[in-house]
JSON list of C-alpha atoms in Angstrom, two decimals:
[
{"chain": "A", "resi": 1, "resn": "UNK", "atom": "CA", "xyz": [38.37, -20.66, -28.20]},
{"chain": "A", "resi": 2, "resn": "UNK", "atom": "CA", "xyz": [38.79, -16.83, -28.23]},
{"chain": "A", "resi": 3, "resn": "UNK", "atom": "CA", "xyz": [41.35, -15.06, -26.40]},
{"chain": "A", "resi": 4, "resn": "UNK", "atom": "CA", "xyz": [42.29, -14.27, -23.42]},
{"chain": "A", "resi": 5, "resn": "UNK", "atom": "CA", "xyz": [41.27, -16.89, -21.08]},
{"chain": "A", "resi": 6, "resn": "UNK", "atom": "CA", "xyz": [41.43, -15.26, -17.51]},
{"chain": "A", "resi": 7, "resn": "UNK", "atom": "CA", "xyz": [38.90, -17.57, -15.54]},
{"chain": "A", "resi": 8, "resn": "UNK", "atom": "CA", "xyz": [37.54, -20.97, -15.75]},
{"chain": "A", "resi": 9, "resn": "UNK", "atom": "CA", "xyz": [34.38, -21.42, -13.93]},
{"chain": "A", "resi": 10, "resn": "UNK", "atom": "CA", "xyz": [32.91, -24.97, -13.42]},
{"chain": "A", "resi": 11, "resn": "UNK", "atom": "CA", "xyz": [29.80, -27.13, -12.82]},
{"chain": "A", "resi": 12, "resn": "UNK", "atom": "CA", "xyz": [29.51, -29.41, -9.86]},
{"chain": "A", "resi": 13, "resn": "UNK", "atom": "CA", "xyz": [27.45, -32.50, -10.64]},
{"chain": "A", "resi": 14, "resn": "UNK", "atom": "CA", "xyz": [28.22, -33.81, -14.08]},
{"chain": "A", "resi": 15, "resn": "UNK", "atom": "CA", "xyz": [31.48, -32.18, -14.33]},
{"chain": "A", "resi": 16, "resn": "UNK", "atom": "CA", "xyz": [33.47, -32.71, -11.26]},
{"chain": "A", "resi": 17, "resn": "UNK", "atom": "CA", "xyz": [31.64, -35.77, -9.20]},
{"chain": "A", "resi": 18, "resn": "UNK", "atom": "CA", "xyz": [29.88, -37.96, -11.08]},
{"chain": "A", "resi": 19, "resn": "UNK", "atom": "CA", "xyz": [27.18, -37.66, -8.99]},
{"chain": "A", "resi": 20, "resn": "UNK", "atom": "CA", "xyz": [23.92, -37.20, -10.80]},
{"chain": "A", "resi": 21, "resn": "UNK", "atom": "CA", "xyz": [23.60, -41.87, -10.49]},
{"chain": "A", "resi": 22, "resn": "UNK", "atom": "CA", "xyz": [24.09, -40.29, -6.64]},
{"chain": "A", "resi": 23, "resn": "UNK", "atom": "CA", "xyz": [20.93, -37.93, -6.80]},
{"chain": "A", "resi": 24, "resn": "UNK", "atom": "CA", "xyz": [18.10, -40.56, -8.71]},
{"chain": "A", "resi": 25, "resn": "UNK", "atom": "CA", "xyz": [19.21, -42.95, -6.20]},
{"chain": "A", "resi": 26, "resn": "UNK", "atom": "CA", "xyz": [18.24, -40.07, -3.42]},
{"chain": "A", "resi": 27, "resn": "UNK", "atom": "CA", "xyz": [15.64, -39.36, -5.23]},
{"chain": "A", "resi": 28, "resn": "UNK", "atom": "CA", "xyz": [14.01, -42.99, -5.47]},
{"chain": "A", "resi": 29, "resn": "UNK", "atom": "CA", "xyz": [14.75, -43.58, -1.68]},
{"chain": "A", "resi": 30, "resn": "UNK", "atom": "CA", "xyz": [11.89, -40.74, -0.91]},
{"chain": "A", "resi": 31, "resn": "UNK", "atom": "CA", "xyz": [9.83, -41.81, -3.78]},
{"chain": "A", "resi": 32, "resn": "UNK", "atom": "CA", "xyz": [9.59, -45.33, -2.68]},
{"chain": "A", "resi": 33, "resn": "UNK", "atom": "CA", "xyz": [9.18, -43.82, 1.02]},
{"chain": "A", "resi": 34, "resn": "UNK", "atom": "CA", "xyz": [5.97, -42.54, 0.36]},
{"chain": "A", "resi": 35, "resn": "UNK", "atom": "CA", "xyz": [5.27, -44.54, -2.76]},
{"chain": "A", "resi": 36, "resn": "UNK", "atom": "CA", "xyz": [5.31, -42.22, -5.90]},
{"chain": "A", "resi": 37, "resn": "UNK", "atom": "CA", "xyz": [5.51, -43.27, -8.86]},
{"chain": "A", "resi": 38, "resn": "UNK", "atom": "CA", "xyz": [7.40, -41.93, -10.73]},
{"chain": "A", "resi": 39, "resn": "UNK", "atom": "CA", "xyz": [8.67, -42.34, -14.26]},
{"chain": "A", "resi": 40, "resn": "UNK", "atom": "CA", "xyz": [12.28, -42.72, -15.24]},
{"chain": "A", "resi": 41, "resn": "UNK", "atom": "CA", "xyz": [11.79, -39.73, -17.90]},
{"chain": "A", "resi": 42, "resn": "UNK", "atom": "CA", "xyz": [11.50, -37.33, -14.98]},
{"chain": "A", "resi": 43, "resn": "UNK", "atom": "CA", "xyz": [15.23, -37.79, -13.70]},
{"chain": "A", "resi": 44, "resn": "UNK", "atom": "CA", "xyz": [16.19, -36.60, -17.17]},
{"chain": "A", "resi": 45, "resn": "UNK", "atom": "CA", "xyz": [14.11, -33.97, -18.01]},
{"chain": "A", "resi": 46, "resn": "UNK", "atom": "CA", "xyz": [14.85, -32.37, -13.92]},
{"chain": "A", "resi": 47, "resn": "UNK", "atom": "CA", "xyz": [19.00, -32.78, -15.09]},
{"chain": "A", "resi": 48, "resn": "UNK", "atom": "CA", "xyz": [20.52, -29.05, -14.25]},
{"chain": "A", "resi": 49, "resn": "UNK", "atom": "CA", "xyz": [17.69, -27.85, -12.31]},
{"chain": "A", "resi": 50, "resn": "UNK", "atom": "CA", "xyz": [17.05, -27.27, -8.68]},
{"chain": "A", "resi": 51, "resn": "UNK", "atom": "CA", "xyz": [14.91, -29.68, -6.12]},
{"chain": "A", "resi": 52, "resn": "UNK", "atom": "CA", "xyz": [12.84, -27.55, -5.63]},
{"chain": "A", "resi": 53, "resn": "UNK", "atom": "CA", "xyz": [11.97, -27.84, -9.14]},
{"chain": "A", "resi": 54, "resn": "UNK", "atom": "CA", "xyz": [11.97, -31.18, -9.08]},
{"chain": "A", "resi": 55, "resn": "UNK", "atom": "CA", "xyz": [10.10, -32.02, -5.88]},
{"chain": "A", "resi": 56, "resn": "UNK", "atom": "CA", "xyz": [7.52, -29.24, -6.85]},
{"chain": "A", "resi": 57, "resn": "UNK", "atom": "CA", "xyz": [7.03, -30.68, -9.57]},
{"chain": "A", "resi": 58, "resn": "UNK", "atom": "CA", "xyz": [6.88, -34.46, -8.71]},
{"chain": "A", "resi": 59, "resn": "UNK", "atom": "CA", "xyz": [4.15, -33.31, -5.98]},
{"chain": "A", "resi": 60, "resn": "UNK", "atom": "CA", "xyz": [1.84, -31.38, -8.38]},
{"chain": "A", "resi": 61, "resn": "UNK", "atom": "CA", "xyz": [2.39, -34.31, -10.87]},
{"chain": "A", "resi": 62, "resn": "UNK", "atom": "CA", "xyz": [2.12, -37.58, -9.04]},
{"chain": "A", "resi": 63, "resn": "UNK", "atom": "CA", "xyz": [1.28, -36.97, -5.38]},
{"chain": "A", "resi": 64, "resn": "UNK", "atom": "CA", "xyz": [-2.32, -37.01, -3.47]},
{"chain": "A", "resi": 65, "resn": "UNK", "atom": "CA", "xyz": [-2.69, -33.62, -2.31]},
{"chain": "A", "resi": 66, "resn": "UNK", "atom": "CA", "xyz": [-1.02, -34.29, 0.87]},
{"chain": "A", "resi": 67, "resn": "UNK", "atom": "CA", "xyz": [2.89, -33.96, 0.54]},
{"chain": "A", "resi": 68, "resn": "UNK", "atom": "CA", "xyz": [4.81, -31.35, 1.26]},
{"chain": "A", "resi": 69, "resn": "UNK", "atom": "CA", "xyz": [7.30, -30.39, -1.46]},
{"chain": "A", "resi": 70, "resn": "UNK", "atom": "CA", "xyz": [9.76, -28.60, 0.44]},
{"chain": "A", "resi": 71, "resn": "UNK", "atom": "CA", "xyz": [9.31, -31.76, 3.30]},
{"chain": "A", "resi": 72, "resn": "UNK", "atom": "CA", "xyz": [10.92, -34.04, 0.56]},
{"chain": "A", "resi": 73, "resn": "UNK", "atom": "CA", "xyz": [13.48, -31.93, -0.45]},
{"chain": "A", "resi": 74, "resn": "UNK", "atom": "CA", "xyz": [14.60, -32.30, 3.12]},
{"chain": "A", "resi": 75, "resn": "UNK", "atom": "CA", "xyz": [14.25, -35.52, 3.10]},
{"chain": "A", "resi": 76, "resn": "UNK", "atom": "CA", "xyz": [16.05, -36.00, -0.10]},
{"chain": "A", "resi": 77, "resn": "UNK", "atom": "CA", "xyz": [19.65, -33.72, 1.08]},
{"chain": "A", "resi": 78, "resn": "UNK", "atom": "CA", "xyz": [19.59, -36.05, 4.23]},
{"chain": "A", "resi": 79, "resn": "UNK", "atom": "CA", "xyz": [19.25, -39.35, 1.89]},
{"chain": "A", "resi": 80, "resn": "UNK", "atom": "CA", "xyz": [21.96, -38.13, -0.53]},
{"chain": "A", "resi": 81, "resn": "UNK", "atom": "CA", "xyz": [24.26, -37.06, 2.69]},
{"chain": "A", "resi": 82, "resn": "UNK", "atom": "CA", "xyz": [24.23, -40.68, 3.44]},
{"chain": "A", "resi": 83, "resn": "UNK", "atom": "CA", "xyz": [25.31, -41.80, -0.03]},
{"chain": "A", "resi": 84, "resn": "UNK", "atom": "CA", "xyz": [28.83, -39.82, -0.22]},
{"chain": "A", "resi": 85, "resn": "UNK", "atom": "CA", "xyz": [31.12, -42.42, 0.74]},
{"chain": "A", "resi": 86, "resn": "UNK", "atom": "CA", "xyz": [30.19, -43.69, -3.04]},
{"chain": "A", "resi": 87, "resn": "UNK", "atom": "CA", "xyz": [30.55, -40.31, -4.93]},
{"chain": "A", "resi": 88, "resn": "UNK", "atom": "CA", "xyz": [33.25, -40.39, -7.20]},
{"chain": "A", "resi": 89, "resn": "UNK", "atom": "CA", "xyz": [34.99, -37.63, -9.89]},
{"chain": "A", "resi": 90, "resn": "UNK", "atom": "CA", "xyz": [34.09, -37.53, -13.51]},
{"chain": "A", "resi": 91, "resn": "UNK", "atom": "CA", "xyz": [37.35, -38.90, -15.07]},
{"chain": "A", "resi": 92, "resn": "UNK", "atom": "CA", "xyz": [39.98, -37.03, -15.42]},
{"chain": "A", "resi": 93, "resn": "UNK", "atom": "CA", "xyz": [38.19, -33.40, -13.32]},
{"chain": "A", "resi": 94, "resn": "UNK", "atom": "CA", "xyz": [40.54, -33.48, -10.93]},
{"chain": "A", "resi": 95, "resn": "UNK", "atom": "CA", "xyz": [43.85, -33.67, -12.88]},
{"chain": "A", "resi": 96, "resn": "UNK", "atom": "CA", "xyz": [42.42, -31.23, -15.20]},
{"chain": "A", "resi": 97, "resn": "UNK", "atom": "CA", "xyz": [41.33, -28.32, -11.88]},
{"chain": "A", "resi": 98, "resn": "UNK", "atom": "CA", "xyz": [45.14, -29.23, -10.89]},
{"chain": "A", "resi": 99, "resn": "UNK", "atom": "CA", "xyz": [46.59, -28.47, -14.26]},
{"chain": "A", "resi": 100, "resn": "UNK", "atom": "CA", "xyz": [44.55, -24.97, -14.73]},
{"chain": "A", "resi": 101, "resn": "UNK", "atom": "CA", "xyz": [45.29, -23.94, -11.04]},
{"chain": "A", "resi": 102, "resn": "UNK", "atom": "CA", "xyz": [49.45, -24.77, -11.89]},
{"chain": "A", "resi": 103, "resn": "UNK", "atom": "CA", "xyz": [48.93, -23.06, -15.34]},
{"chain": "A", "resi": 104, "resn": "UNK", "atom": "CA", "xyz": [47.94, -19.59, -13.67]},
{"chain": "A", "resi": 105, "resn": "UNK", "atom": "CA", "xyz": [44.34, -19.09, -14.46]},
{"chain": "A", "resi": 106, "resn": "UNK", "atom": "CA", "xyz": [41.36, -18.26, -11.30]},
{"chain": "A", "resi": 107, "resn": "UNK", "atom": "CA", "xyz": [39.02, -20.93, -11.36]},
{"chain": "A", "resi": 108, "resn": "UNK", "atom": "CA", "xyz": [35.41, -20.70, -9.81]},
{"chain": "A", "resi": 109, "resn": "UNK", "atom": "CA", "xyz": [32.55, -22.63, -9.10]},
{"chain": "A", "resi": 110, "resn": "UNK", "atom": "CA", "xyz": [28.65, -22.52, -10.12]},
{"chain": "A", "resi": 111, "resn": "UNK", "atom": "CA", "xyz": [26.61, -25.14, -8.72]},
{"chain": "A", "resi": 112, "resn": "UNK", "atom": "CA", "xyz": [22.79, -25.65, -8.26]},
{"chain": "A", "resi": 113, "resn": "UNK", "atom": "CA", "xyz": [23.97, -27.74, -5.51]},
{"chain": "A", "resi": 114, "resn": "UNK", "atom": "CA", "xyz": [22.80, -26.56, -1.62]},
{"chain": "A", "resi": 115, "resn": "UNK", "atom": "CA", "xyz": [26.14, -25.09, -0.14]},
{"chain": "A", "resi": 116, "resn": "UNK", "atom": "CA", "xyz": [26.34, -28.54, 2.40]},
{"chain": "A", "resi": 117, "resn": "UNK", "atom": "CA", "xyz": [26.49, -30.69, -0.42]},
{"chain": "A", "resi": 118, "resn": "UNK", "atom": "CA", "xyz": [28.98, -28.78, -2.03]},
{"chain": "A", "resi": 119, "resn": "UNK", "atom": "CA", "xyz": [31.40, -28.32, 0.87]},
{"chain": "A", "resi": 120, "resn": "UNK", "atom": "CA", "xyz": [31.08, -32.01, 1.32]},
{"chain": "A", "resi": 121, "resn": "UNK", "atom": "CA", "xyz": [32.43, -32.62, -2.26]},
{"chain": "A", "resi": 122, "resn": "UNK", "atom": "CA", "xyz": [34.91, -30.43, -1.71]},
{"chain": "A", "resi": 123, "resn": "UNK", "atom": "CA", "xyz": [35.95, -31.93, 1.72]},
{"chain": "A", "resi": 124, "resn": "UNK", "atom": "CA", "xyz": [36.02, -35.79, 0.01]},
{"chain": "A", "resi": 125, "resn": "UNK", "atom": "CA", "xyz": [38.26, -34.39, -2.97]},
{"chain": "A", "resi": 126, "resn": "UNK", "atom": "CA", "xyz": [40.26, -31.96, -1.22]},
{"chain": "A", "resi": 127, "resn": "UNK", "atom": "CA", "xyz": [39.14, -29.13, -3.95]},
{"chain": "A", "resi": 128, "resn": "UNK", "atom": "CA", "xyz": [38.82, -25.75, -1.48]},
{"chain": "A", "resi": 129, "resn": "UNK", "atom": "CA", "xyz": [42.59, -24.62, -1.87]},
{"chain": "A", "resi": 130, "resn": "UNK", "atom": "CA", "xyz": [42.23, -24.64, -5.69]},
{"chain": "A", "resi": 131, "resn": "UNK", "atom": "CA", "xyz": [39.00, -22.52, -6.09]},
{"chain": "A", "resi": 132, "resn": "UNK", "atom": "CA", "xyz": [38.88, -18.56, -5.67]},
{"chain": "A", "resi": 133, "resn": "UNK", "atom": "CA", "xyz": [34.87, -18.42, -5.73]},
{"chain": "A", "resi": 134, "resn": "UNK", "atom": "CA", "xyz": [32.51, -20.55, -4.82]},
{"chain": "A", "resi": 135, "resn": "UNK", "atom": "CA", "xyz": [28.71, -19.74, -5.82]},
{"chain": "A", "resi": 136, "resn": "UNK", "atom": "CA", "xyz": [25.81, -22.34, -4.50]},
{"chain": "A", "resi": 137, "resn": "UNK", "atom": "CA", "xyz": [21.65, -22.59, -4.52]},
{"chain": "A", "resi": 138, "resn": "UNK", "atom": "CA", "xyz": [22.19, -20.52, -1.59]},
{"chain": "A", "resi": 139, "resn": "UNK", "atom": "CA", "xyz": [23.71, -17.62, -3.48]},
{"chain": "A", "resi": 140, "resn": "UNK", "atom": "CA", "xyz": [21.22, -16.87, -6.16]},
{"chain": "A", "resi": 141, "resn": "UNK", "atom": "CA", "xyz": [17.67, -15.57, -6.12]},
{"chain": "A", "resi": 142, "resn": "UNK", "atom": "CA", "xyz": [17.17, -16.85, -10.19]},
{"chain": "A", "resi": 143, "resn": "UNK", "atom": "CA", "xyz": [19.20, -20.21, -10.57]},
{"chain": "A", "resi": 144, "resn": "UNK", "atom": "CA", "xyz": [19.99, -22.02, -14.08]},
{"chain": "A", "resi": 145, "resn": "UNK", "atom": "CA", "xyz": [19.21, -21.35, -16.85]},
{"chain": "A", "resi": 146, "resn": "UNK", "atom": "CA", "xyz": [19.25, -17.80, -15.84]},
{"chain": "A", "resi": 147, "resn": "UNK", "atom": "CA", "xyz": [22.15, -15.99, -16.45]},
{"chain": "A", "resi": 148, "resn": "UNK", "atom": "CA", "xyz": [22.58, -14.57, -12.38]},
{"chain": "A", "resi": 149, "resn": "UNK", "atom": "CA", "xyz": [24.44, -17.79, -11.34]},
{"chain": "A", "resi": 150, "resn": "UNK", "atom": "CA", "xyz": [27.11, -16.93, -13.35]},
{"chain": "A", "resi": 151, "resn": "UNK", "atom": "CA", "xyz": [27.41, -13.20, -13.49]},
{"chain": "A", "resi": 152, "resn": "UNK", "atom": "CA", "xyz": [27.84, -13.51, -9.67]},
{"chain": "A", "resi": 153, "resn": "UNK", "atom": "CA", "xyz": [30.50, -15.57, -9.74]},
{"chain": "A", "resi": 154, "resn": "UNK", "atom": "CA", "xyz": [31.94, -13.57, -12.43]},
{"chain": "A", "resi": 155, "resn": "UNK", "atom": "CA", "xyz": [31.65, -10.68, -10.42]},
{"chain": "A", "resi": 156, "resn": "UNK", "atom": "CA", "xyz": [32.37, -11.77, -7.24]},
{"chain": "A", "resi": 157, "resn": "UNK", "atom": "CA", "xyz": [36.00, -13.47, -9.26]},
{"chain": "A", "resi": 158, "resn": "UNK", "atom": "CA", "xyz": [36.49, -9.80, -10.67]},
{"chain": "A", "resi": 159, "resn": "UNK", "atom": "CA", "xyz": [36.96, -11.51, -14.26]},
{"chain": "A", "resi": 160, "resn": "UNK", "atom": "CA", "xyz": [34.42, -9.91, -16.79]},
{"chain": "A", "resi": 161, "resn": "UNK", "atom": "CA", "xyz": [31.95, -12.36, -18.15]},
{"chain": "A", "resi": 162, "resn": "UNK", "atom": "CA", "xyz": [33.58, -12.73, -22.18]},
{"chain": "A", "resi": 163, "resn": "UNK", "atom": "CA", "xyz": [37.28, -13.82, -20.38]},
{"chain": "A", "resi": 164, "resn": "UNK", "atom": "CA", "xyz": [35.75, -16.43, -18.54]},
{"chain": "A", "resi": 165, "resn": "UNK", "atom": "CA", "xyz": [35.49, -20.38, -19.79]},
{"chain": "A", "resi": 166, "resn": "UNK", "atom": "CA", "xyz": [32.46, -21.96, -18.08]},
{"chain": "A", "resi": 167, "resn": "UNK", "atom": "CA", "xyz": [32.48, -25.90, -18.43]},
{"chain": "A", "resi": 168, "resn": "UNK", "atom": "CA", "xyz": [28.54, -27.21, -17.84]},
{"chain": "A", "resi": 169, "resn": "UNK", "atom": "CA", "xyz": [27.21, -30.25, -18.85]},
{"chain": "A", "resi": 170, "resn": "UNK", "atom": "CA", "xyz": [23.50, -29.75, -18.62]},
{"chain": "A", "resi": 171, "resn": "UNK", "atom": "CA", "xyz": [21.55, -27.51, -21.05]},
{"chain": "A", "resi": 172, "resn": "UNK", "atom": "CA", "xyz": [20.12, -25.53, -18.51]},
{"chain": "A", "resi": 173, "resn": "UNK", "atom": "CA", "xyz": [23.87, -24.65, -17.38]},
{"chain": "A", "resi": 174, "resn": "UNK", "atom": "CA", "xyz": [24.71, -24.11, -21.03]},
{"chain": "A", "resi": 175, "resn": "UNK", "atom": "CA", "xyz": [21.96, -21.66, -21.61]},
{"chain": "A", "resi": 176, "resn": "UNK", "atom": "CA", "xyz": [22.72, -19.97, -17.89]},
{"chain": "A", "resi": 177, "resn": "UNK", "atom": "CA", "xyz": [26.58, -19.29, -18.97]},
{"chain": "A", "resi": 178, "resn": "UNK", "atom": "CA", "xyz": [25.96, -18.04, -22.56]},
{"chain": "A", "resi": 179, "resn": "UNK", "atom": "CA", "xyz": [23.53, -15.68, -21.31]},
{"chain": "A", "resi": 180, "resn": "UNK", "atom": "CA", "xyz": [26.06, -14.42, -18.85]},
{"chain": "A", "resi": 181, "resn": "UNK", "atom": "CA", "xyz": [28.04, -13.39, -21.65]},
{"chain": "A", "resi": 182, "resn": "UNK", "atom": "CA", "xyz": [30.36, -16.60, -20.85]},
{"chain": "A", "resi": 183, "resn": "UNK", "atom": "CA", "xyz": [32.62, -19.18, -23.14]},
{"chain": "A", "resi": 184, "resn": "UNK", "atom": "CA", "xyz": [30.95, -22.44, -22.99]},
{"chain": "A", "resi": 185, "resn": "UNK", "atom": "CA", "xyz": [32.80, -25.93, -23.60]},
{"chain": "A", "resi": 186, "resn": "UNK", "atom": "CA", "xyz": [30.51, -28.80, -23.25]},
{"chain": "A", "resi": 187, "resn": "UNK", "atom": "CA", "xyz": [30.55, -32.22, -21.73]},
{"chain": "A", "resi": 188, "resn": "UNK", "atom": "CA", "xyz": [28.90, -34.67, -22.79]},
{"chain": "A", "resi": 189, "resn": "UNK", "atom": "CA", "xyz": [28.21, -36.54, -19.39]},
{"chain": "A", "resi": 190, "resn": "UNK", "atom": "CA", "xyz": [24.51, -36.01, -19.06]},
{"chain": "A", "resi": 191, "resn": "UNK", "atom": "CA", "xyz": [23.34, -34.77, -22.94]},
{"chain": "A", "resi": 192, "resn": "UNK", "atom": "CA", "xyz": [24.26, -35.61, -26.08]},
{"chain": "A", "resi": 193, "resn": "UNK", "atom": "CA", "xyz": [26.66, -33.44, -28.26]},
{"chain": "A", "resi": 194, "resn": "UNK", "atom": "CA", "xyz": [23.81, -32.12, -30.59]},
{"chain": "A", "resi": 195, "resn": "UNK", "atom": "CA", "xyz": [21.86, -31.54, -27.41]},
{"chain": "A", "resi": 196, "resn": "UNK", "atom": "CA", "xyz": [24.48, -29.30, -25.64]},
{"chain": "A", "resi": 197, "resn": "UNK", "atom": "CA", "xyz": [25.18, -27.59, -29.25]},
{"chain": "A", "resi": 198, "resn": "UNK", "atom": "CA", "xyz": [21.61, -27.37, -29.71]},
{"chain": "A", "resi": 199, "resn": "UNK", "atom": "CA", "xyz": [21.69, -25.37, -26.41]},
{"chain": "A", "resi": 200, "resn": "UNK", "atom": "CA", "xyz": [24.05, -23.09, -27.82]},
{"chain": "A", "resi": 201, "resn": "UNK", "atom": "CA", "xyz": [27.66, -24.62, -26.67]},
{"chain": "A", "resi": 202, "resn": "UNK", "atom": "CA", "xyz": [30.29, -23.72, -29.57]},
{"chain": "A", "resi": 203, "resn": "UNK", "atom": "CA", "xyz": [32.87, -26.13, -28.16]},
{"chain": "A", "resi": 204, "resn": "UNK", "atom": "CA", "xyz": [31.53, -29.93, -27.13]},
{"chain": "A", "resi": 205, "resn": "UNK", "atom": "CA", "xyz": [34.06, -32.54, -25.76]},
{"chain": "A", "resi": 206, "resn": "UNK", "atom": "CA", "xyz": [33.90, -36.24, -24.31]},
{"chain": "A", "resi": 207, "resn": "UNK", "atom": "CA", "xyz": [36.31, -35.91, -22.15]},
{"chain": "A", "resi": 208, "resn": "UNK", "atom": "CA", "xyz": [38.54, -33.60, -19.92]},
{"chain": "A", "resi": 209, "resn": "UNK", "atom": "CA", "xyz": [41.48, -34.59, -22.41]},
{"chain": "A", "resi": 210, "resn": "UNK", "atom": "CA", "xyz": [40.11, -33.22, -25.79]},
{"chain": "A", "resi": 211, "resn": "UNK", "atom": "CA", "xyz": [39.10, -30.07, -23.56]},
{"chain": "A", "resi": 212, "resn": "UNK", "atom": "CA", "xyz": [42.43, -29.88, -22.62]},
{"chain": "A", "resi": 213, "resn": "UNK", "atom": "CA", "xyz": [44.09, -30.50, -25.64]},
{"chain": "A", "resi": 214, "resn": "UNK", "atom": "CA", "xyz": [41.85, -27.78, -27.38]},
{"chain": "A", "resi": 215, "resn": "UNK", "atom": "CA", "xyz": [42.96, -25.06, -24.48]},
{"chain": "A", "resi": 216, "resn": "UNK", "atom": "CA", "xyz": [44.39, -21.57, -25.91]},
{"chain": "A", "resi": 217, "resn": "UNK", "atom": "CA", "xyz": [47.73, -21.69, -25.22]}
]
């Protein structure tokens, strides 16, 4: 990785809760509710972007003219509210947040995530005290995969874009950071390796370890 390393931003779902099994089951709970079928491929294809996209999406495709897009997005938050007791952390995230926070550098967050479902993440894992910035859905006007997600947080971390090491795991994310003028390392949690480099991330990992292992000292 190229030098010096003065921030590490990170992803939400994917990268520190393992929460995208969390969000199809959501998902399905509203679909069966009002009986949409829909296929499997969609929960892929949607990975990294916002419900809005999603829902808009699923309505235009698959509904009957008379859902309300932004009705099942509500709908959606309150079912995946009711799942947390079941979220847990993408092995080894939290070790790794605590090592960076002990080793010096600012660490921020960019999620697509709505600000509740963040905070609640946060709460379960007890991850506020470790995070200078935290950037939601809420904050952003032009969410992944363009680059305004993370030139906010950036910004609002007072690191310039090139010192900072963004860790995504969607290609949306990947695409969002590198336009930002970001680092990008990779996890393969939700794409494939040639997928994410295909997306443009130089470094891919499997785990939190080889990330950490491959660290500038």
């Amino acid at each position: 990785m190229q030098m010096p390393l003065a921030a590490v931003i990170f992803d939400m779902d994917g990268v520190i809760i393992d929460s995208e099994p969390l969000h199809e089951k959501a998902q399905s709970i509203v679909f069966e509710r009002h009986r949409l079928e829909v296929p499997p491929s969609v929960y892929t294809d949607f990975k990294g972007q916002t419900e809005e996209d999603v829902f808009d999406y699923v309505v235009e495709a698959f509904g009957d003219g008379t859902l309300d897009a932004s009705s099942l997005v509500r709908q959606k938050h309150e079912a995946y509210a009711g799942l947390m007791d079941e979220m847990e952390p993408i092995a080894g995230a939290l070790e790794f947040i605590a090592f960076l926070s002990a080793a010096g550098y600012a660490l921020g967050l960019t999620t697509s995530a709505i600000r509740d479902n963040q905070q609640r993440a946060f709460e379960k894992f007890g991850l506020s005290p470790f995070f200078r910035t935290v950037v939601t859905a809420e904050d952003v006007t032009r969410p992944k995969p363009d680059p305004q997600p993370y030139r906010i947080t950036a910004s609002r971390m007072g690191v310039e874009p090139e010192k900072c090491l963004v860790i995504e795991d969607s290609l949306h994310g990947v695409r969002s950071a590198l336009a930002a003028g970001c680092q990008v390392a990779a996890l393969t949690t939700s794409f494939g390796a040639e997928a994410l480099a295909t997306a443009g991330a130089r470094y891919v990992y499997d785990s939190f370890a080889d990330l950490r292992s491959n660290l500038p000292s």
